[in-house]
PDB file of C-alpha atoms in Angstrom:
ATOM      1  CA  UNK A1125      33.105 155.702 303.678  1.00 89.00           C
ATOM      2  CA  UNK A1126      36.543 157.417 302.697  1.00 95.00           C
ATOM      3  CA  UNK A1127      37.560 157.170 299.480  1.00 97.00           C
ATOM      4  CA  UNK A1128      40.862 157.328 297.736  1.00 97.00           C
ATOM      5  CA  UNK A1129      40.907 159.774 294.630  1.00 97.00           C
ATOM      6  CA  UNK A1130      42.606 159.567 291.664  1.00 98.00           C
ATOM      7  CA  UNK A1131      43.341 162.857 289.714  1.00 98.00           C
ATOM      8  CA  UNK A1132      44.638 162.341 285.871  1.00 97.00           C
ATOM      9  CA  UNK A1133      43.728 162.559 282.490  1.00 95.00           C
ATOM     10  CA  UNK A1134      41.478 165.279 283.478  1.00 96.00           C
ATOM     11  CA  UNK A1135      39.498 162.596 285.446  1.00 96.00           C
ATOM     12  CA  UNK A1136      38.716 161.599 288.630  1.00 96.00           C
ATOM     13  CA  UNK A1137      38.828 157.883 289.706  1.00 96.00           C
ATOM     14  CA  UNK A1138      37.976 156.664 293.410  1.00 96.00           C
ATOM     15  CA  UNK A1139      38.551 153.724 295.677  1.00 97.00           C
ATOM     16  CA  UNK A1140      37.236 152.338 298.902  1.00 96.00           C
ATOM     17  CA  UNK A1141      39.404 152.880 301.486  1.00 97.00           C
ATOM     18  CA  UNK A1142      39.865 149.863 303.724  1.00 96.00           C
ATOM     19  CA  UNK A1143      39.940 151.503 306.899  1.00 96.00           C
ATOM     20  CA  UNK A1144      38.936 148.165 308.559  1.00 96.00           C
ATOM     21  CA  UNK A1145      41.743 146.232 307.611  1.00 95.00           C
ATOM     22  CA  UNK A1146      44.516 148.649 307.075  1.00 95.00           C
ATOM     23  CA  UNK A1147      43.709 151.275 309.625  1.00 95.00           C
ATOM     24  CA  UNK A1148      46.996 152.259 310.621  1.00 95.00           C
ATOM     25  CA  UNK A1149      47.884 152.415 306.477  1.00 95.00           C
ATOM     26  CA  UNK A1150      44.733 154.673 305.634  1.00 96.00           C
ATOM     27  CA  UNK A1151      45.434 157.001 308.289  1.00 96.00           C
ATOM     28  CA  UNK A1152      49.121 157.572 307.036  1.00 95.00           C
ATOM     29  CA  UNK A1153      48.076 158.232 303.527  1.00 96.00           C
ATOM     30  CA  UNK A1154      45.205 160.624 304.834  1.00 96.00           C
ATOM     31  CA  UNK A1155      47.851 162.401 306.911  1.00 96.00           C
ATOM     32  CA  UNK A1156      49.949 163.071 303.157  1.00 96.00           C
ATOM     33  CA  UNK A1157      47.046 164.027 301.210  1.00 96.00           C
ATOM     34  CA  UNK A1158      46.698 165.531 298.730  1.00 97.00           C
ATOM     35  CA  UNK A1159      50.089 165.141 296.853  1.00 97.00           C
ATOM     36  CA  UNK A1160      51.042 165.031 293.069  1.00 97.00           C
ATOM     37  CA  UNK A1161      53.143 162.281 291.616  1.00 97.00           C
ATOM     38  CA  UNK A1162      53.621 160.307 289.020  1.00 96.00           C
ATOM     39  CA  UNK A1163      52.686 156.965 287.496  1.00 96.00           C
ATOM     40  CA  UNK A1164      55.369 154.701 286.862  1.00 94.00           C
ATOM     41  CA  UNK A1165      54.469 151.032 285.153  1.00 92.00           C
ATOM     42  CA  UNK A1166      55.608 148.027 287.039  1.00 90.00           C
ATOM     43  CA  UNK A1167      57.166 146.400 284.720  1.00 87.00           C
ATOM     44  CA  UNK A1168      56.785 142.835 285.500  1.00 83.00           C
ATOM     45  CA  UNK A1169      53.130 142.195 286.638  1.00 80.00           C
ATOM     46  CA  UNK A1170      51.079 142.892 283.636  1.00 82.00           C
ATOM     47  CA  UNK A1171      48.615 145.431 284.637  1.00 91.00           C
ATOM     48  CA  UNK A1172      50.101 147.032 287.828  1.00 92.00           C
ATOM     49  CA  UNK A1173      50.980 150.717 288.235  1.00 94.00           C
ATOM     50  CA  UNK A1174      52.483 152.359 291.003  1.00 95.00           C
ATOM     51  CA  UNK A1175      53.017 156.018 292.093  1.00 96.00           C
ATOM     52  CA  UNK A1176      56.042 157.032 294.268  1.00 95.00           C
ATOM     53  CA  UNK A1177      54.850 158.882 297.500  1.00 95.00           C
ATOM     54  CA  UNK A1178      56.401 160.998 300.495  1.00 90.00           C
ATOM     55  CA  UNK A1179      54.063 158.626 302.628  1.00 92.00           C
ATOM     56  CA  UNK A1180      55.316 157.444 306.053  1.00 89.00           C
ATOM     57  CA  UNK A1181      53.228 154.365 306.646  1.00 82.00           C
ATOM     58  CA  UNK A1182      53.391 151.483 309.195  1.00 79.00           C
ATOM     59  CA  UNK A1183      56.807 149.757 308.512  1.00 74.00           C
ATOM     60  CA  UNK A1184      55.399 146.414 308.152  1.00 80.00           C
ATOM     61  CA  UNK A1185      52.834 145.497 306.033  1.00 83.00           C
ATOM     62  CA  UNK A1186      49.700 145.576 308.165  1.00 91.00           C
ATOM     63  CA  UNK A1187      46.953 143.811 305.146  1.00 92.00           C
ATOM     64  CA  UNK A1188      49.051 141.041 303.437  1.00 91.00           C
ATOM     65  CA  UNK A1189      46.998 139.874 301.385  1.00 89.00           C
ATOM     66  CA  UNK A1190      47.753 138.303 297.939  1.00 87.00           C
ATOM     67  CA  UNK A1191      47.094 141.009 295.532  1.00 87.00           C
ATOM     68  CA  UNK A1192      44.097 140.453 293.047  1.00 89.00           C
ATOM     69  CA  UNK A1193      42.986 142.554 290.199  1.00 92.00           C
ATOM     70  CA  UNK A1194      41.618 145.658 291.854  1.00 94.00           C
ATOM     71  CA  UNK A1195      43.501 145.993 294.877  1.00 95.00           C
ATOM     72  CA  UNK A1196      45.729 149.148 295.953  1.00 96.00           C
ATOM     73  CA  UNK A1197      48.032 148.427 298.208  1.00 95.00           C
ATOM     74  CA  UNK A1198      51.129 150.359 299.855  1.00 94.00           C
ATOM     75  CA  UNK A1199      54.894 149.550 300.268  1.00 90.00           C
ATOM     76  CA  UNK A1200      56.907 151.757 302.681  1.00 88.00           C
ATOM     77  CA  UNK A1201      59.901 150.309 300.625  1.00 86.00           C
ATOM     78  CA  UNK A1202      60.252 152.053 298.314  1.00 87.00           C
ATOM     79  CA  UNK A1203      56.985 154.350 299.623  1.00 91.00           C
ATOM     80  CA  UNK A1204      54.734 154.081 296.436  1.00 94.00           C
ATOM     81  CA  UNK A1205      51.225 152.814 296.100  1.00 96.00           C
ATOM     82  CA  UNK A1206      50.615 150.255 293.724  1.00 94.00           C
ATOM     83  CA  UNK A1207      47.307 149.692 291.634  1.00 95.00           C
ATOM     84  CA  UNK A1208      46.619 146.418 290.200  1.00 94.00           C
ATOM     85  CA  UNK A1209      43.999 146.507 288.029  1.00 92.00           C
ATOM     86  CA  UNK A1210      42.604 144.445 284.540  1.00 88.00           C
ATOM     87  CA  UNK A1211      44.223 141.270 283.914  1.00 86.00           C
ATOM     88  CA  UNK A1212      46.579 140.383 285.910  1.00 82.00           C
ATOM     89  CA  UNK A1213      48.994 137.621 287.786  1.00 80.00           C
ATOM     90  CA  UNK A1214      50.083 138.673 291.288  1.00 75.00           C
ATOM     91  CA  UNK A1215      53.932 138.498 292.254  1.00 78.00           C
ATOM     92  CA  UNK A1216      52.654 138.422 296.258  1.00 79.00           C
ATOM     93  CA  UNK A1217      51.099 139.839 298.784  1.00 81.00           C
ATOM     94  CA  UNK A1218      51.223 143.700 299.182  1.00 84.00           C
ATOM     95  CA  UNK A1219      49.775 145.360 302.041  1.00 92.00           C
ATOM     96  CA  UNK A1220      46.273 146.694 300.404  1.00 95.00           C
ATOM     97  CA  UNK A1221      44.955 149.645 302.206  1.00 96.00           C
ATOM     98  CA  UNK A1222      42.132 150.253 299.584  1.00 97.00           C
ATOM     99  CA  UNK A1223      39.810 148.610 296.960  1.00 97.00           C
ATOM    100  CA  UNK A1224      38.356 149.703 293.237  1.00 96.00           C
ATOM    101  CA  UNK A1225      34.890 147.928 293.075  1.00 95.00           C
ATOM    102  CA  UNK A1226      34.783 146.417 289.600  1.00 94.00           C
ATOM    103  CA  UNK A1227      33.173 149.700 287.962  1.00 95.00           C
ATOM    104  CA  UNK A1228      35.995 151.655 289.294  1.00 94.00           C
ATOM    105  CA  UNK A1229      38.337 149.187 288.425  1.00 95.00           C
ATOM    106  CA  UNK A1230      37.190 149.162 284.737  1.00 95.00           C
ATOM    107  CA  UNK A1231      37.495 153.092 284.512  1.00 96.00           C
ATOM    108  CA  UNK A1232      40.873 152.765 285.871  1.00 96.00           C
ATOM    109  CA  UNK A1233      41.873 150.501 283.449  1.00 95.00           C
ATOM    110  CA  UNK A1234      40.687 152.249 280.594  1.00 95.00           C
ATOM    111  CA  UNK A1235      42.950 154.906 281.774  1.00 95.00           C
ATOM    112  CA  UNK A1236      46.167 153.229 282.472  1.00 94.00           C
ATOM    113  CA  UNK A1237      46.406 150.395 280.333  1.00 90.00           C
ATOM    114  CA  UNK A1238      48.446 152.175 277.974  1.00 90.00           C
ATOM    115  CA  UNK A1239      51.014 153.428 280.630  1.00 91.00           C
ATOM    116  CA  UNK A1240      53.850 151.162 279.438  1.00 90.00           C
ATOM    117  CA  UNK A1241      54.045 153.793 276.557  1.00 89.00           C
ATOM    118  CA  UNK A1242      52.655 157.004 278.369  1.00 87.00           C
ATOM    119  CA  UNK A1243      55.672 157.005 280.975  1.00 85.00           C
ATOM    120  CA  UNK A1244      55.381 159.562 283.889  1.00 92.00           C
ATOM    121  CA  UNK A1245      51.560 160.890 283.910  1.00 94.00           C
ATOM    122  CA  UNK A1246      51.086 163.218 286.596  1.00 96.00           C
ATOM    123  CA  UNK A1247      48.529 162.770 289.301  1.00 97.00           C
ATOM    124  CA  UNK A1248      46.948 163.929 292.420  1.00 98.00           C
ATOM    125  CA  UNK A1249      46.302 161.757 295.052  1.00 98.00           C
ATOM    126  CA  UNK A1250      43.763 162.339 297.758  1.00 97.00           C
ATOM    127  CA  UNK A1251      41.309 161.050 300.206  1.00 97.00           C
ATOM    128  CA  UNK A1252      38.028 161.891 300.323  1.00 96.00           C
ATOM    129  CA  UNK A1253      34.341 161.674 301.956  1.00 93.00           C
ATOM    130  CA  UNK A1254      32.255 159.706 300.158  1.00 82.00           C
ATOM    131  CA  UNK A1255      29.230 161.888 299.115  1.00 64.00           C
TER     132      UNK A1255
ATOM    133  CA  UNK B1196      66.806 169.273 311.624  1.00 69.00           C
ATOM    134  CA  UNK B1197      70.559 169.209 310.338  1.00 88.00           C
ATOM    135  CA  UNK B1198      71.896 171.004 307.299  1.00 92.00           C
ATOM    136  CA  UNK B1199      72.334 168.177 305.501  1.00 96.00           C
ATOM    137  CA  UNK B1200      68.682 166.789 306.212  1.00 95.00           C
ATOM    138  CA  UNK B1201      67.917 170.074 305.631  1.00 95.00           C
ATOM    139  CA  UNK B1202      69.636 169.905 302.076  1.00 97.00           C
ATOM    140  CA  UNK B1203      67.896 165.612 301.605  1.00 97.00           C
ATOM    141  CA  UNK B1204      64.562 167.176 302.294  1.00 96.00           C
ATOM    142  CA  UNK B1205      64.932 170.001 299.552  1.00 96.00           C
ATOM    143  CA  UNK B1206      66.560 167.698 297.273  1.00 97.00           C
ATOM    144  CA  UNK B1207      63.539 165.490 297.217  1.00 96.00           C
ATOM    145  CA  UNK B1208      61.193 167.656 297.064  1.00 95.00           C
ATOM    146  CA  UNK B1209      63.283 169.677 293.693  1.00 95.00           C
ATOM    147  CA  UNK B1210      63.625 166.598 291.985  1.00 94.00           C
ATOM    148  CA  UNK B1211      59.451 164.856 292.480  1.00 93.00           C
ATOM    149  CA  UNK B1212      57.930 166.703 289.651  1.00 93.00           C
ATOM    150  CA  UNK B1213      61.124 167.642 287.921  1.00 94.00           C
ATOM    151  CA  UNK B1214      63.829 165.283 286.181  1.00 95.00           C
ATOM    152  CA  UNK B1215      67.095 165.956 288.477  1.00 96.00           C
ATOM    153  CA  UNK B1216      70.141 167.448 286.741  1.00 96.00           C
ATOM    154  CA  UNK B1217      72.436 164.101 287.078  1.00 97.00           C
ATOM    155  CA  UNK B1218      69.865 162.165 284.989  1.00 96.00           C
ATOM    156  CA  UNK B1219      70.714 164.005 281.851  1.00 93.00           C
ATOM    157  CA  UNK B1220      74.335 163.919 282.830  1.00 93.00           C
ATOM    158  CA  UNK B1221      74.623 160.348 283.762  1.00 93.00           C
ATOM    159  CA  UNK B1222      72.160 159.910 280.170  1.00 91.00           C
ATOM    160  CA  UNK B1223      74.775 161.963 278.148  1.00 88.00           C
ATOM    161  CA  UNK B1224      77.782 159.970 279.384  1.00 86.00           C
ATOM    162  CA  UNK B1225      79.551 157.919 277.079  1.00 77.00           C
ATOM    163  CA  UNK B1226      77.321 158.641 274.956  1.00 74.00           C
ATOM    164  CA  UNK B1227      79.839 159.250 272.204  1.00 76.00           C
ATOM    165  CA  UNK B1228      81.181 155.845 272.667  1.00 79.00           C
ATOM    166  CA  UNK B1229      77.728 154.590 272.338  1.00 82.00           C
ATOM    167  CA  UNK B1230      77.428 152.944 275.940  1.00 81.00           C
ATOM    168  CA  UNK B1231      74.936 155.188 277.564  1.00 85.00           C
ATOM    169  CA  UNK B1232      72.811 151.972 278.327  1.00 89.00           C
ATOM    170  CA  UNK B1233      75.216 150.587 280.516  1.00 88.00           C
ATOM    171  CA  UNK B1234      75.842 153.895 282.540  1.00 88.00           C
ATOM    172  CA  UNK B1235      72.027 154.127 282.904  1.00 92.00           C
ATOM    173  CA  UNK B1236      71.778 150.358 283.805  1.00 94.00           C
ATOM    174  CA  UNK B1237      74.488 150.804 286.495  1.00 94.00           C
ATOM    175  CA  UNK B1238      73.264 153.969 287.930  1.00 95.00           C
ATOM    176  CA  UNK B1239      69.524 152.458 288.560  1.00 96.00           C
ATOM    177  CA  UNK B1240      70.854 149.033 289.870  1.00 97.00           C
ATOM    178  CA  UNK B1241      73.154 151.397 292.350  1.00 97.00           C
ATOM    179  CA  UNK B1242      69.715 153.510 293.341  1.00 97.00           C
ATOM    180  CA  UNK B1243      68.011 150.591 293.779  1.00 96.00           C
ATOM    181  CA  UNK B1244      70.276 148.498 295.812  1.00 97.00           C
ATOM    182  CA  UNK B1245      71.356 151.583 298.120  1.00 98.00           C
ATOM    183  CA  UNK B1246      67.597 151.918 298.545  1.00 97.00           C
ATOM    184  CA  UNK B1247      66.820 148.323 299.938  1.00 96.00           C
ATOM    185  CA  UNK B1248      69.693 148.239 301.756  1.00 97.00           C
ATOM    186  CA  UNK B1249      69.539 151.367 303.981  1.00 98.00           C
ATOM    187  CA  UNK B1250      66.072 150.755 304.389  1.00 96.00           C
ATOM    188  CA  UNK B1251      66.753 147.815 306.459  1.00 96.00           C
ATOM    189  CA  UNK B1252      69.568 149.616 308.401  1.00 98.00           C
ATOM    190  CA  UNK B1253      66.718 152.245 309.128  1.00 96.00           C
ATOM    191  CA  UNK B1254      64.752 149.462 310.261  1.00 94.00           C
ATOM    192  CA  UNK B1255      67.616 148.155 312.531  1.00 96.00           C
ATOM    193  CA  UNK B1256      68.146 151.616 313.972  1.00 97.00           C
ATOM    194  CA  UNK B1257      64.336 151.872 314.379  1.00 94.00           C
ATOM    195  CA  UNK B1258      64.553 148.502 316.532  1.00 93.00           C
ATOM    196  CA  UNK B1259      67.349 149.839 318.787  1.00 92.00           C
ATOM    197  CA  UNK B1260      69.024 146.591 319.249  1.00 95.00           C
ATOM    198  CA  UNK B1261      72.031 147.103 317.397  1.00 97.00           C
ATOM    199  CA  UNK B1262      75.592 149.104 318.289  1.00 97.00           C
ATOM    200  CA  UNK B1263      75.432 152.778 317.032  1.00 98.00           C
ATOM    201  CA  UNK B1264      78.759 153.006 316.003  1.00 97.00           C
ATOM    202  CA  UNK B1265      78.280 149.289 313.589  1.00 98.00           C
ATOM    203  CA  UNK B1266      75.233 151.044 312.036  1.00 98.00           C
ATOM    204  CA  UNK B1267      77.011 153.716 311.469  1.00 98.00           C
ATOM    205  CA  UNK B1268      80.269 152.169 309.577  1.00 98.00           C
ATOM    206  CA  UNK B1269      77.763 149.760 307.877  1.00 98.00           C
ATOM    207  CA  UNK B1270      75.469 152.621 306.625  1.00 98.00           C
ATOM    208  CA  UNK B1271      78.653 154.710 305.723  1.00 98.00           C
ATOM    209  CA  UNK B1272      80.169 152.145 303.728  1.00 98.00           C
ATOM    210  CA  UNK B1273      77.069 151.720 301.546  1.00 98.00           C
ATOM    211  CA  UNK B1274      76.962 155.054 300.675  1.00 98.00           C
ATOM    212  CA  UNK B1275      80.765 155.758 300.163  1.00 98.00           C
ATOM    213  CA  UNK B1276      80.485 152.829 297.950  1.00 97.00           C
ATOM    214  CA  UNK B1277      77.867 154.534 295.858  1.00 98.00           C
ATOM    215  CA  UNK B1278      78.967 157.395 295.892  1.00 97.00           C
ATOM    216  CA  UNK B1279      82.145 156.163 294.024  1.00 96.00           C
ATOM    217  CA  UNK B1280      80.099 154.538 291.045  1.00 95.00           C
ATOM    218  CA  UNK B1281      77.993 158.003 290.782  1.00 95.00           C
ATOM    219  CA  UNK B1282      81.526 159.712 290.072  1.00 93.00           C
ATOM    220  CA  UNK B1283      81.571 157.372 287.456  1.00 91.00           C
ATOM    221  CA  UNK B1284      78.418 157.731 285.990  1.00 91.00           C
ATOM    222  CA  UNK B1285      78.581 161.274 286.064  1.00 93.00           C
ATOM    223  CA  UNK B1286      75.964 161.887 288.811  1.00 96.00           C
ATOM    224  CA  UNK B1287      78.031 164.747 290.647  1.00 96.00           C
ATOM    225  CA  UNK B1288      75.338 165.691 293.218  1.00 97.00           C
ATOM    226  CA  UNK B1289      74.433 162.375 294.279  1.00 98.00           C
ATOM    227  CA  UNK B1290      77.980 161.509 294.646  1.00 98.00           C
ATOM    228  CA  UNK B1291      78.365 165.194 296.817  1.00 98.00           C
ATOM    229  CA  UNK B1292      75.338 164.021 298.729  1.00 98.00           C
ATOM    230  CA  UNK B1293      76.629 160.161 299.604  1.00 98.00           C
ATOM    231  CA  UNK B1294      79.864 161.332 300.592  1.00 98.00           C
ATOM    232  CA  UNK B1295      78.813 164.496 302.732  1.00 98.00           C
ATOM    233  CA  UNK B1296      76.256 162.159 304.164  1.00 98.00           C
ATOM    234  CA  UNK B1297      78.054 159.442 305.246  1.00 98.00           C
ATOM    235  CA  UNK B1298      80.172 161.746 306.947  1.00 97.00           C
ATOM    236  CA  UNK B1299      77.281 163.583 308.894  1.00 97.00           C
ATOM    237  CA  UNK B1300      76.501 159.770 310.036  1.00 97.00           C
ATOM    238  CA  UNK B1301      79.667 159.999 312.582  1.00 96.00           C
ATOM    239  CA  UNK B1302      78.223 163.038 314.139  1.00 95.00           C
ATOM    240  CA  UNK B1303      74.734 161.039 315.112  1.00 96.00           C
ATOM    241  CA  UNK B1304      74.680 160.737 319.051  1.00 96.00           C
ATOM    242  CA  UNK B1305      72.278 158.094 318.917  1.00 96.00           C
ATOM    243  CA  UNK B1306      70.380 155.390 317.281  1.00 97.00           C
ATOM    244  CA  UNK B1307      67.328 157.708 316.477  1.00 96.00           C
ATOM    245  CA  UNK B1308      68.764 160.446 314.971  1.00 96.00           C
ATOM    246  CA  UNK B1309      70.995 158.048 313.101  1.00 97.00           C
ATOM    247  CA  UNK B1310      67.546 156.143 312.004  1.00 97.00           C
ATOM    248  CA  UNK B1311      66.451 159.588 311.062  1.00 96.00           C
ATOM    249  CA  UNK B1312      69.508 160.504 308.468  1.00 97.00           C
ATOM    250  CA  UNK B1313      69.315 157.152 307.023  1.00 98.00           C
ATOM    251  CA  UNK B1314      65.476 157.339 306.324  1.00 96.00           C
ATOM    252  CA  UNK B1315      66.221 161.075 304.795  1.00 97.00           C
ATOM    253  CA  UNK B1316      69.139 159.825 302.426  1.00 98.00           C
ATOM    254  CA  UNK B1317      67.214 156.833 301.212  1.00 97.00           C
ATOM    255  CA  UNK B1318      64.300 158.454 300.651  1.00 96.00           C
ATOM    256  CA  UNK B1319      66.737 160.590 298.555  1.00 97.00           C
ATOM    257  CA  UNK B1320      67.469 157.528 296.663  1.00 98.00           C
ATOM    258  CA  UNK B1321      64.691 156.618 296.330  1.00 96.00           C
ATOM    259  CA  UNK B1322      63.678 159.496 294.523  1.00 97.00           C
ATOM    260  CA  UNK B1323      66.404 159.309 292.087  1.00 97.00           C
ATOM    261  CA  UNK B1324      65.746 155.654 291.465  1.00 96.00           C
ATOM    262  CA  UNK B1325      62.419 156.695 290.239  1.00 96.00           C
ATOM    263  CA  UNK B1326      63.616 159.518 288.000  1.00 96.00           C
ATOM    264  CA  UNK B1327      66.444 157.447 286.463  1.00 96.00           C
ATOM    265  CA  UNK B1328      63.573 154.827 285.843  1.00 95.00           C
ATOM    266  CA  UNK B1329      61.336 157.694 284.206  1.00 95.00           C
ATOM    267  CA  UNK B1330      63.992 158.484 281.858  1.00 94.00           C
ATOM    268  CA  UNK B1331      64.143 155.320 280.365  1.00 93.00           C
ATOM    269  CA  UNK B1332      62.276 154.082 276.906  1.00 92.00           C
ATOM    270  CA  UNK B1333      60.897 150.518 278.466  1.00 93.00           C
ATOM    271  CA  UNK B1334      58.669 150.221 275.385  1.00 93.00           C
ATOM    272  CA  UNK B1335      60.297 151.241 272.617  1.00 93.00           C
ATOM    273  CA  UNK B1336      63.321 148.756 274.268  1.00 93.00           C
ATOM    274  CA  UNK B1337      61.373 146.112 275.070  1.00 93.00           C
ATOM    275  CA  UNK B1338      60.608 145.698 271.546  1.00 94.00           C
ATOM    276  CA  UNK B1339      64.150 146.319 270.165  1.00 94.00           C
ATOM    277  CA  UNK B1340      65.510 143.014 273.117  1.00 93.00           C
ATOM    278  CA  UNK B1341      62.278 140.986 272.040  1.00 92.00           C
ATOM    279  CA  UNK B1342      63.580 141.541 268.312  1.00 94.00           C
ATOM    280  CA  UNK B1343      66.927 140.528 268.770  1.00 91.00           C
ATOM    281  CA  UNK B1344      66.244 137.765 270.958  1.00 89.00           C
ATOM    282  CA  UNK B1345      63.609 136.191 268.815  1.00 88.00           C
ATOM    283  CA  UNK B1346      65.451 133.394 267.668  1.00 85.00           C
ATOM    284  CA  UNK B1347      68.183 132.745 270.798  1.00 81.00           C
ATOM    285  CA  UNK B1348      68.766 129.293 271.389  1.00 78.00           C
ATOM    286  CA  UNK B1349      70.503 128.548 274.762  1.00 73.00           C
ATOM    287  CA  UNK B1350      73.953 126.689 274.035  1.00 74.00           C
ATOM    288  CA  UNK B1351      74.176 123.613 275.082  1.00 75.00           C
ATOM    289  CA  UNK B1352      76.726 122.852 277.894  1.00 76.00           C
ATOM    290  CA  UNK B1353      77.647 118.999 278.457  1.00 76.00           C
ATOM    291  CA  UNK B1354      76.828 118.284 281.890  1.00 75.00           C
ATOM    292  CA  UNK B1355      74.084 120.966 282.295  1.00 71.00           C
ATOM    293  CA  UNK B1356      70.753 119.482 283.513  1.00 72.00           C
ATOM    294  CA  UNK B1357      67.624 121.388 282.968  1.00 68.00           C
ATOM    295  CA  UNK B1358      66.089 122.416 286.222  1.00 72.00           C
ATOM    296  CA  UNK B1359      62.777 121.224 284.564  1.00 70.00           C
ATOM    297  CA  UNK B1360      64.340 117.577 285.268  1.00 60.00           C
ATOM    298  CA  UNK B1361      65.188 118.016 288.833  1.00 56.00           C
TER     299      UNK B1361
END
């Protein structure tokens, strides 16, 4: 199984890539990998951070799905991937490409829960094997 | 690739990692009058609009159902009329960029190398919207509106229903 890869904090944190569901979307954001960005809070959904990207995905939304605490999904406008993760209320549905299982989920949000305050945290993206 | 793609593509890539030079000036503007909110408000509702909205002509270009020379007066106009506000807000080389762009639109021969200069300059965008958001202190804001809005009462306005009623 592929999995996406989250460099920051001096940490790594993975996904499952849905590569069933969003083939056309995984295979874009393989193709860009690895890239560094940064994390940006959303602003409006509680727990929901997103990370701008140079990806050029399928322009419609290929898994639209409404988004539920754990989901990743990605938005060729305006090209970022978006992690929603803890507690959280949806807005819609975003077009989720990949998956934290609840262990991963839990590191993530032990690591970006304070973003509204830590603006701008640099991280490497990348897809990997799963070993 | 044209010049000015050319110029897009090294624009983005200059300003991912790296706060772009017209933040700071369009931060430092009127600063001395104290209204360097509203200049930053204005200059990310202007990134963010011009964003969406060439997006969608990109799309329409994409679809090749639409007249070339439309797109390209619809497209121009957008950016001409960004470019204008960036003058204002001090953001010189996003304002160089709109204008030189939109005229580079008139020299596309077709719909999918017009699709292709409208993708480049709103990723462009796109990229600034995010700095200009970056540069922003949502917390330490968020607290300061919360505080001052802590005890607003809506006035009343005879006539007005509340759309709770409806």
């Amino acid at each position: 199984m592929k999995k996406l890869k989250f460099t920051f904090h001096g940490k790594d944190l993975y996904a499952d890539m849905l590569t069933e569901e969003a083939p056309l979307t995984c295979e874009a954001v393989e193709k860009a990998c690895p890239f560094t960005t940064r994390w940006v809070h959303a602003k409006i959904v509680y727990n929901e951070v997103f990370c701008p990207t140079t990806i050029e995905g399928p322009k419609f939304r290929e898994n639209p799905i409404p988004n539920v605490p754990g989901d990743i999904g990605f938005y060729d406008l305006p090209q970022c991937i978006c992690c929603w993760h803890g507690d959280m209320k949806p807005l819609g549905a975003g077009n989720v490409f990949a998956r934290f299982t609840p262990e991963q989920m839990a590191a993530f949000h032990e690591e970006t829960v304070g973003m509204w305050e830590e603006t701008g945290c640099p991280v490497t993206v990348d897809v990997v094997e799963e070993v | 690739m044209s010049e000015i793609t050319k110029e897009l593509e090294r624009r983005i890539e200059a300003g991912w990692m790296v706060e772009p030079q017209d933040v700071r000036r369009m931060l430092k503007h009127n600063d001395d009058m104290g209204r360097s909110f509203s200049q930053w408000l204005y200059a990310y509702m202007d990134m963010s609009q011009l964003q969406e909205i060439l997006y969608q002509h990109y799309q329409l270009c994409l679809g090749g159902k639409v007249d070339l020379e439309t797109m390209k007066a619809v497209a121009g106009s957008a950016m001409n009329t960004v470019a204008s506000s960036a003058r204002s807000n001090k953001m010189e080389d996003v304002m160089s960029v709109l204008y030189r762009s939109a005229a580079a639109l008139n020299g596309c021969k077709d719909l999918e190398e017009l699709a292709d200069l409208i993708r480049k300059v709103q990723r462009f965008i796109n990229m600034m919207f995010y700095a200009i958001d970056l540069a922003f202190p949502w917390s330490e804001v968020s607290k300061a509106y919360n505080e001052i809005r802590k005890d607003f009462v809506p006035p009343h306005r005879a006539g007005a229903v509340d759309v709770c009623d409806l």
